[in-house]
CSV table of C-alpha atoms in Angstrom, one decimal:
chain,number,residue,atom,x,y,z
A,5,ASP,CA,21.8,6.6,5.4
A,6,VAL,CA,19.2,5.1,3.2
A,7,LYS,CA,16.8,7.7,1.9
A,8,VAL,CA,13.4,6.9,0.4
A,9,THR,CA,11.4,9.9,-0.7
A,10,GLN,CA,7.8,10.2,-1.9
A,11,SER,CA,6.6,13.0,-4.2
A,12,SER,CA,3.9,14.3,-1.9
A,13,ARG,CA,3.0,14.2,1.7
A,14,TYR,CA,-0.7,15.1,1.1
A,15,LEU,CA,-2.7,14.8,-2.1
A,16,VAL,CA,-6.4,15.5,-2.8
A,17,LYS,CA,-7.9,14.2,-6.0
A,18,ARG,CA,-11.4,13.8,-7.5
A,19,THR,CA,-13.1,10.5,-8.4
A,20,GLY,CA,-12.1,9.3,-11.8
A,21,GLU,CA,-8.8,11.2,-12.0
A,22,LYS,CA,-5.6,9.4,-12.9
A,23,VAL,CA,-3.2,9.6,-10.0
A,24,PHE,CA,0.6,9.1,-9.9
A,25,LEU,CA,2.5,8.5,-6.7
A,26,GLU,CA,6.2,8.6,-7.1
A,27,CYS,CA,8.9,7.0,-4.9
A,28,VAL,CA,12.6,7.5,-5.2
A,29,GLN,CA,15.4,5.7,-3.3
A,30,ASP,CA,19.1,6.7,-3.4
A,31,MET,CA,20.8,3.4,-2.3
A,32,ASP,CA,20.7,1.4,-5.5
A,33,HIS,CA,18.2,-1.1,-4.0
A,34,GLU,CA,16.9,-3.8,-6.2
A,35,ASN,CA,13.5,-4.3,-4.5
A,36,MET,CA,10.8,-1.6,-4.2
A,37,PHE,CA,7.4,-1.9,-2.7
A,38,TRP,CA,4.1,-0.1,-2.4
A,39,TYR,CA,1.8,-0.5,0.6
A,40,ARG,CA,-1.4,1.1,1.7
A,41,GLN,CA,-2.0,1.7,5.4
A,42,ASP,CA,-5.5,1.8,6.8
A,43,PRO,CA,-6.6,1.9,10.5
A,44,GLY,CA,-7.1,-1.5,11.9
A,45,LEU,CA,-5.7,-3.2,8.8
A,46,GLY,CA,-2.0,-2.5,9.2
A,47,LEU,CA,0.0,-2.3,6.0
A,48,ARG,CA,-1.0,-4.3,2.9
A,49,LEU,CA,1.2,-4.9,-0.1
A,50,ILE,CA,-0.1,-3.5,-3.4
A,51,TYR,CA,2.7,-4.2,-5.8
A,52,PHE,CA,6.4,-4.8,-5.6
A,53,SER,CA,9.3,-4.8,-8.1
A,54,TYR,CA,12.5,-6.8,-7.9
A,55,ASP,CA,14.3,-5.2,-10.9
A,56,VAL,CA,13.8,-2.6,-13.5
A,57,LYS,CA,10.6,-3.3,-15.5
A,58,MET,CA,9.9,-6.3,-13.3
A,59,LYS,CA,6.9,-6.3,-11.1
A,60,GLU,CA,4.6,-8.6,-9.2
A,61,LYS,CA,1.2,-8.2,-7.7
A,62,GLY,CA,0.9,-8.1,-3.9
A,63,ASP,CA,-2.1,-8.8,-1.8
A,64,ILE,CA,-4.4,-6.0,-3.0
A,65,PRO,CA,-3.4,-5.0,-6.6
A,66,GLU,CA,-7.0,-4.3,-7.9
A,67,GLY,CA,-7.4,-0.7,-9.1
A,68,TYR,CA,-3.6,-0.1,-9.2
A,69,SER,CA,-0.7,-0.4,-11.6
A,70,VAL,CA,3.0,0.3,-11.2
A,71,SER,CA,5.9,1.4,-13.3
A,72,ARG,CA,9.6,1.0,-12.8
A,73,GLU,CA,11.6,2.4,-15.7
A,74,LYS,CA,14.7,3.2,-13.7
A,75,LYS,CA,16.1,1.4,-10.7
A,76,GLU,CA,15.8,4.3,-8.3
A,77,ARG,CA,12.1,5.1,-9.1
A,78,PHE,CA,8.9,3.2,-8.6
A,79,SER,CA,5.6,4.7,-9.4
A,80,LEU,CA,2.1,3.7,-8.2
A,81,ILE,CA,-0.7,4.6,-10.6
A,82,LEU,CA,-4.4,4.8,-9.9
A,83,GLU,CA,-5.9,4.7,-13.3
A,84,SER,CA,-9.3,6.0,-12.2
A,85,ALA,CA,-9.3,7.0,-8.5
A,86,SER,CA,-12.2,6.0,-6.4
A,87,THR,CA,-13.2,7.0,-2.8
A,88,ASN,CA,-12.2,3.6,-1.4
A,89,GLN,CA,-8.6,4.4,-2.4
A,90,THR,CA,-8.5,7.1,0.1
A,91,SER,CA,-5.6,5.9,2.3
A,92,MET,CA,-2.0,6.4,3.4
A,93,TYR,CA,0.4,5.1,0.8
A,94,LEU,CA,3.9,4.0,1.9
A,95,CYS,CA,6.8,3.1,-0.4
A,96,ALA,CA,9.7,1.0,0.7
A,97,SER,CA,12.9,-0.4,-0.7
A,98,SER,CA,15.4,-3.1,0.1
A,99,LEU,CA,18.7,-4.5,-1.0
A,100,PHE,CA,19.2,-7.8,-2.8
A,101,ARG,CA,17.0,-10.2,-4.4
A,102,LEU,CA,16.3,-13.6,-2.9
A,103,ALA,CA,17.7,-16.4,-5.0
A,104,GLY,CA,17.4,-20.2,-4.9
A,105,GLY,CA,15.5,-20.3,-1.7
A,106,LEU,CA,18.6,-19.1,0.3
A,107,GLY,CA,17.8,-16.6,2.9
A,108,ILE,CA,19.5,-13.3,2.2
A,109,TYR,CA,18.6,-10.9,5.0
A,110,ASN,CA,17.5,-7.5,4.0
A,111,THR,CA,15.6,-4.7,5.7
A,112,GLN,CA,12.9,-2.6,4.1
A,113,TYR,CA,13.4,1.1,4.4
A,114,PHE,CA,10.3,3.3,4.2
A,115,GLY,CA,9.5,6.7,2.8
A,116,PRO,CA,7.5,9.2,4.8
A,117,GLY,CA,4.1,8.3,3.2
A,118,THR,CA,1.5,10.1,1.1
A,119,ARG,CA,-1.9,10.6,2.5
A,120,LEU,CA,-4.3,10.5,-0.5
A,121,THR,CA,-7.8,11.7,-0.3
A,122,VAL,CA,-10.2,11.0,-3.1
A,123,LEU,CA,-13.3,13.1,-3.1
B,2,ALA,CA,-0.1,-17.6,3.3
B,3,GLN,CA,1.4,-16.1,6.4
B,4,THR,CA,-0.6,-14.2,8.9
B,5,VAL,CA,0.5,-11.9,11.7
B,6,THR,CA,-1.6,-11.1,14.7
B,7,GLN,CA,-1.2,-8.3,17.2
B,8,SER,CA,-4.0,-8.7,19.8
B,9,GLN,CA,-3.4,-5.4,21.6
B,10,PRO,CA,-4.7,-2.5,19.6
B,11,GLU,CA,-3.7,0.1,22.3
B,12,MET,CA,-1.4,0.0,25.3
B,13,SER,CA,-0.3,2.6,27.8
B,14,VAL,CA,2.8,2.7,30.0
B,15,GLN,CA,4.3,5.2,32.3
B,16,GLU,CA,7.7,6.7,31.6
B,17,ALA,CA,10.6,4.6,32.9
B,18,GLU,CA,8.4,1.5,33.2
B,19,THR,CA,8.7,-1.7,31.1
B,20,VAL,CA,6.0,-2.8,28.5
B,21,THR,CA,5.7,-5.9,26.4
B,22,LEU,CA,3.9,-5.9,23.0
B,23,SER,CA,2.7,-9.2,21.8
B,24,CYS,CA,2.8,-10.7,18.3
B,25,THR,CA,1.9,-14.2,17.0
B,26,TYR,CA,2.2,-15.4,13.4
B,27,ASP,CA,1.3,-18.4,11.4
B,28,THR,CA,3.5,-20.0,8.8
B,29,SER,CA,4.5,-23.4,7.5
B,30,GLU,CA,8.0,-22.2,6.6
B,31,SER,CA,10.9,-23.2,8.8
B,32,ASN,CA,13.2,-20.3,8.0
B,33,TYR,CA,12.1,-16.7,7.9
B,34,TYR,CA,12.7,-13.3,9.5
B,35,LEU,CA,10.7,-11.3,12.0
B,36,PHE,CA,10.7,-7.5,12.5
B,37,TRP,CA,9.3,-4.9,14.7
B,38,TYR,CA,8.8,-1.5,13.1
B,39,LYS,CA,7.9,1.8,14.9
B,40,GLN,CA,5.8,4.5,13.3
B,41,PRO,CA,5.8,7.7,15.4
B,42,PRO,CA,3.2,10.4,14.8
B,43,SER,CA,5.5,11.9,12.1
B,44,ARG,CA,4.7,8.8,10.1
B,45,GLN,CA,8.2,7.6,9.1
B,46,MET,CA,8.3,3.9,9.6
B,47,ILE,CA,11.5,2.9,11.4
B,48,LEU,CA,13.0,-0.5,12.0
B,49,VAL,CA,13.3,-1.3,15.8
B,50,ILE,CA,14.6,-4.8,15.8
B,51,ARG,CA,14.9,-7.9,13.7
B,52,GLN,CA,15.3,-11.6,14.4
B,53,GLU,CA,16.3,-14.5,12.2
B,54,ALA,CA,14.3,-17.6,12.8
B,55,TYR,CA,17.3,-19.9,12.7
B,56,LYS,CA,18.9,-18.0,15.6
B,57,GLN,CA,17.8,-19.2,19.0
B,58,GLN,CA,19.3,-16.2,20.8
B,59,ASN,CA,16.8,-13.3,21.2
B,60,ALA,CA,17.7,-10.1,19.5
B,61,THR,CA,18.5,-7.0,21.6
B,62,GLU,CA,18.9,-3.3,20.6
B,63,ASN,CA,19.6,-1.1,23.5
B,64,ARG,CA,16.3,-0.8,25.5
B,65,PHE,CA,14.4,-3.0,23.0
B,66,SER,CA,14.5,-6.8,23.2
B,67,VAL,CA,12.4,-9.6,21.8
B,68,ASN,CA,11.1,-12.9,23.2
B,69,PHE,CA,11.2,-15.3,20.2
B,70,GLN,CA,9.4,-18.6,20.8
B,71,LYS,CA,9.6,-20.4,17.5
B,72,ALA,CA,7.5,-23.4,18.5
B,73,ALA,CA,4.7,-21.2,19.8
B,74,LYS,CA,5.1,-18.8,16.8
B,75,SER,CA,5.4,-15.9,19.2
B,76,PHE,CA,7.5,-12.8,18.8
B,77,SER,CA,6.9,-10.2,21.6
B,78,LEU,CA,8.7,-6.9,21.9
B,79,LYS,CA,9.9,-5.6,25.3
B,80,ILE,CA,10.6,-2.0,25.8
B,81,SER,CA,12.5,-1.2,29.0
B,82,ASP,CA,12.8,2.2,30.6
B,83,SER,CA,10.1,3.6,28.4
B,84,GLN,CA,10.6,7.1,27.1
B,85,LEU,CA,8.1,9.7,25.8
B,86,GLY,CA,9.7,9.3,22.4
B,87,ASP,CA,8.6,5.7,22.3
B,88,THR,CA,5.0,6.8,21.8
B,89,ALA,CA,4.1,5.4,18.4
B,90,MET,CA,2.4,2.7,16.5
B,91,TYR,CA,4.3,-0.6,16.6
B,92,PHE,CA,4.0,-3.1,13.8
B,93,CYS,CA,5.2,-6.7,13.9
B,94,ALA,CA,6.1,-8.1,10.5
B,95,PHE,CA,7.0,-11.5,9.0
B,96,MET,CA,9.4,-11.9,6.1
B,97,SER,CA,9.2,-15.0,3.9
B,98,ILE,CA,12.5,-16.0,2.3
B,99,THR,CA,11.0,-17.8,-0.6
B,100,GLY,CA,9.9,-16.2,-3.8
B,101,THR,CA,11.3,-13.3,-5.9
B,102,ALA,CA,11.6,-10.7,-3.3
B,103,SER,CA,11.7,-10.2,0.5
B,104,LYS,CA,8.0,-9.4,1.1
B,105,LEU,CA,6.7,-8.4,4.5
B,106,THR,CA,3.4,-9.4,6.0
B,107,PHE,CA,2.4,-6.9,8.7
B,108,GLY,CA,0.2,-7.2,11.8
B,109,THR,CA,-2.5,-4.6,12.4
B,110,GLY,CA,-0.4,-2.7,14.9
B,111,THR,CA,-0.3,-1.7,18.5
B,112,ARG,CA,-0.6,2.0,19.5
B,113,LEU,CA,1.6,2.6,22.5
B,114,GLN,CA,1.2,5.7,24.6
B,115,VAL,CA,4.0,6.6,27.1
B,116,THR,CA,2.7,8.9,29.8
B,117,LEU,CA,4.4,10.9,32.5
């Protein structure tokens, strides 16, 4: 079974703090993703990575950065946390990278989520 | 950009009954994938069912089936013989197959409550 783990289930931080959210997958997946989930808004993609040290912005990257130094680990960084970053953060991973426009099916597997509260 | 719409924020169904959750999407692409994910109160997002757009046959997984209408851009989920364990948030998602990775676009979700 694919396993995606996240470093914390609950996290409370203060405004202005630097926050690290860690995600680890054990299936040698190439793609990794960070989403935030807010009521009434569904899941929105923050950043994703399709290879080590490769990253692309998602739909809402402002205020976030990411790091992928090893294939199995993808970190989300809040450089200076703000109250509007209070949210549920979900990490996901998937196998294969799309190439040449050909459709290569793959499923995203999710971690349990981290509920971050910024005071 | 693709959009996914789930017009039913909340639904309720009695145990053993059948319920249908609706999902529509908007895209200019001809080939793509569609998913339904389930998020129980425990929060772990779980894949329920998936559909390739080039397949005309509707996907089925045990009590879960979809009604995929490509021309109408509709992808509804039918749950038969509902069980208490089906209580969860259900998200419809669209996967583009262009670009550097298999990104998902999610709808806003439907909260399903299964009652006795």
